[in-house]
Amino acid sequence: DIQMTQSPSSLSASVGDRVTITCRASQSISKFLNWFQQKPGKAPNLLIYGASNLQSGVPSRFSGSGSGTDFTLTISSLQPEDFATYYCQQSYTTPLTFGLGTRLEIK
Amino acid sequence: EVQLVESGGGLVQPGGSLRLSCAASGFTFSSYWMYWVRQAPGKELEWLANINQDGSEKRYVDSVKGRFTVSRDNAKNSLYLQMNSLRAEDTAVYYCARVEVLMTYHYYYMDVWGKGTTVTVSS
């Protein structure tokens, strides 16, 4: 199975900060990488697919990059509603696998 | 409105069975792959199974293979997950998700999720 390693596991930041979350795959997955945001008690919400494609309706302050084994999710200017947990997920092969998540907290 | 609504969760004893349902509306259900994903309390997301549009292709994660069965009824716009031989470690919120595909690059992604149904396995 492909292991997805996210870092950091938690992060404290302030409104307006630029934040970057990284995700590393245990083998090359080309650009088959998706990012989700999840708030407590809610279902995940798709942010980015294919490593860098912004899902319809997602604010443009979210962006993704990377290919192969190393990927990043960047939030250019944090808004209050962005404090949540973020997951990467590989769609290269089954079993599909998720990272352990990055919890983004208010400083 | 595009919507997925899970049901069928509850409290079950170890070794018991449950059948989860996922009712789809607002889109042509028969045109989409579908996934089941779960999340144990305080844990990360875990993909469980997928099924193609006509139900002829199914795949499972090893931890549920042989115990869980995914199926669908396109006439009823419904997805199912039959769960047998349940264990304490199956306690989780279970989500169904629609799979969108960007065919140019074969990108598969879960673009619509239900709110989830909670399964608790305990004596």
XYZ file of C-alpha atoms in Angstrom:
230
model
C 0.000 0.000 0.000
C 1.101 3.575 -0.643
C 1.788 5.454 2.593
C 0.977 9.151 2.715
C 2.943 11.213 5.224
C 1.755 14.695 6.084
C 3.680 17.379 7.905
C 3.274 19.058 10.212
C 0.684 17.087 12.148
C -0.520 20.330 13.704
C 0.081 23.958 13.044
C -0.807 27.201 14.815
C -1.246 30.275 12.662
C -2.967 33.646 12.619
C -5.564 35.134 10.322
C -3.770 36.543 7.301
C -0.799 34.156 7.515
C 0.463 32.145 4.580
C 0.459 28.447 5.423
C 1.973 25.455 3.669
C 1.206 21.796 4.401
C 3.265 19.048 2.847
C 2.399 15.505 1.861
C 4.862 12.826 0.805
C 3.957 9.552 -0.883
C 5.943 6.367 -0.265
C 6.253 5.889 -4.030
C 5.659 8.011 -7.082
C 2.006 8.797 -7.684
C 2.458 11.260 -10.557
C -0.179 13.927 -9.909
C -2.849 11.600 -8.504
C -3.176 13.570 -5.280
C -6.229 15.190 -3.731
C -6.612 17.527 -0.755
C -9.580 17.716 1.593
C -10.622 20.033 4.407
C -12.609 18.645 7.320
C -14.257 20.549 10.154
C -15.312 18.854 13.415
C -18.412 16.723 13.006
C -18.587 17.350 9.264
C -17.789 15.369 6.152
C -14.578 16.138 4.261
C -14.735 18.811 1.584
C -12.683 18.528 -1.601
C -10.274 21.411 -2.161
C -7.771 20.281 -4.789
C -7.699 17.346 -7.221
C -4.955 16.177 -9.541
C -2.398 17.876 -7.280
C -3.090 21.396 -8.503
C -6.655 21.715 -9.795
C -8.912 23.888 -7.673
C -12.338 22.342 -7.112
C -15.250 24.492 -8.214
C -16.417 26.829 -5.463
C -13.208 26.645 -3.446
C -11.625 30.043 -2.750
C -8.561 30.916 -4.813
C -6.433 31.391 -1.690
C -6.082 27.587 -1.737
C -3.525 26.142 -4.126
C -1.752 22.839 -4.607
C 1.468 21.825 -6.258
C 3.815 18.901 -6.668
C 4.211 15.651 -8.541
C 5.879 12.315 -8.015
C 6.237 11.926 -4.266
C 6.181 15.464 -2.860
C 3.164 17.732 -2.700
C 2.109 20.933 -0.992
C -1.130 22.656 -0.093
C -0.822 26.405 0.378
C -3.315 28.817 1.864
C -2.182 32.264 0.830
C -3.975 34.313 3.487
C -5.699 32.428 6.276
C -9.317 33.252 6.973
C -11.203 32.367 10.169
C -13.158 29.652 8.370
C -9.944 27.887 7.294
C -9.148 26.535 10.752
C -9.779 22.834 10.253
C -7.994 19.551 9.579
C -6.521 18.942 6.139
C -5.943 15.542 4.525
C -4.083 14.478 1.431
C -5.217 11.364 -0.441
C -3.647 9.418 -3.282
C -5.841 8.219 -6.123
C -3.028 6.450 -8.014
C -4.013 2.943 -7.006
C -6.204 0.980 -4.646
C -6.296 0.814 -1.770
C -6.712 4.557 -1.843
C -4.916 6.014 1.150
C -5.070 9.211 3.154
C -2.506 11.037 5.214
C -2.963 11.281 8.976
C -4.063 14.888 8.678
C -2.785 18.325 9.590
C -4.732 20.187 12.235
C -4.639 23.930 11.632
C -5.339 25.905 14.790
C -5.685 29.554 15.644
C -2.629 31.106 17.270
C -29.403 19.788 -5.213
C -26.788 17.063 -5.419
C -27.048 15.038 -2.237
C -25.999 11.794 -0.594
C -27.708 10.594 2.579
C -26.409 7.631 4.541
C -28.530 5.545 6.883
C -28.478 2.229 8.702
C -25.872 2.888 11.349
C -26.322 1.982 14.977
C -25.092 -0.093 17.876
C -24.242 -3.724 17.115
C -22.519 -6.460 19.081
C -19.167 -7.880 17.982
C -19.731 -10.525 15.344
C -22.980 -8.916 14.251
C -24.073 -7.448 10.924
C -25.377 -4.154 9.594
C -26.387 -2.914 6.188
C -25.682 0.704 5.402
C -27.526 2.560 2.675
C -26.664 5.705 0.759
C -29.469 7.471 -1.085
C -28.409 9.660 -3.984
C -30.354 12.547 -5.469
C -29.829 15.490 -7.775
C -27.565 13.701 -10.248
C -27.524 10.685 -12.557
C -26.430 8.087 -10.016
C -25.880 5.356 -12.594
C -23.145 7.390 -14.274
C -20.762 7.492 -11.325
C -18.319 5.307 -9.483
C -19.022 5.401 -5.757
C -16.832 4.920 -2.683
C -17.323 4.081 0.979
C -14.964 5.795 3.423
C -14.920 5.621 7.210
C -13.409 7.548 10.077
C -12.866 6.046 13.509
C -13.219 8.469 16.439
C -10.329 10.918 16.415
C -8.639 9.098 13.551
C -7.858 9.682 9.908
C -10.043 8.817 6.954
C -9.924 5.251 5.605
C -11.108 4.255 2.145
C -13.062 0.995 2.303
C -14.461 0.068 -1.073
C -15.394 1.224 -4.524
C -17.915 0.136 -7.107
C -18.232 1.079 -10.755
C -21.295 2.341 -12.515
C -22.993 -0.996 -13.183
C -21.661 -2.829 -10.140
C -19.434 -5.182 -12.113
C -16.177 -3.900 -10.580
C -15.563 -3.738 -6.852
C -12.440 -3.346 -4.771
C -11.867 -3.392 -1.031
C -9.232 -2.488 1.493
C -7.703 -5.593 3.063
C -9.095 -4.854 6.539
C -12.685 -5.415 5.343
C -12.177 -7.863 2.491
C -14.339 -10.934 2.974
C -16.466 -9.220 5.640
C -17.924 -6.191 3.819
C -19.744 -6.176 0.476
C -20.505 -3.090 -1.583
C -23.452 -3.079 -3.973
C -25.761 -0.671 -5.721
C -29.263 -0.473 -7.152
C -29.298 2.117 -9.906
C -33.069 1.888 -10.243
C -33.343 3.043 -6.644
C -30.410 5.495 -6.808
C -28.904 3.692 -3.848
C -25.543 2.403 -2.695
C -25.151 -0.209 0.006
C -22.511 -1.619 2.327
C -23.247 -4.986 3.885
C -21.040 -5.391 6.950
C -20.658 -8.819 8.560
C -18.481 -10.177 11.359
C -18.187 -6.717 12.838
C -15.355 -5.933 15.233
C -14.763 -3.191 17.766
C -12.264 -1.613 15.375
C -15.061 -1.122 12.821
C -16.554 1.550 15.084
C -16.564 4.699 12.959
C -18.546 7.220 10.989
C -19.218 5.753 7.552
C -19.437 8.042 4.535
C -20.466 7.401 0.968
C -18.891 9.584 -1.684
C -19.440 10.265 -5.355
C -16.436 9.894 -7.607
C -15.845 12.425 -10.314
C -13.334 11.684 -13.066
C -11.301 14.072 -15.171
C -10.915 11.708 -18.091
C -8.146 13.647 -19.814
C -5.774 12.711 -17.018
C -7.713 9.903 -15.296
C -7.936 11.921 -12.099
C -10.458 10.326 -9.747
C -11.698 12.426 -6.830
C -14.494 12.412 -4.268
C -16.450 15.553 -4.989
C -19.691 14.898 -3.095
C -19.942 13.316 0.356
C -22.824 12.386 2.577
C -22.967 13.523 6.192
C -22.161 10.044 7.438
C -23.786 7.412 9.604
C -22.298 6.195 12.861
C -21.594 2.536 13.538
C -20.687 1.441 17.044
C -19.551 -2.124 17.658
C -19.695 -2.938 21.334
C -21.087 -5.508 23.745
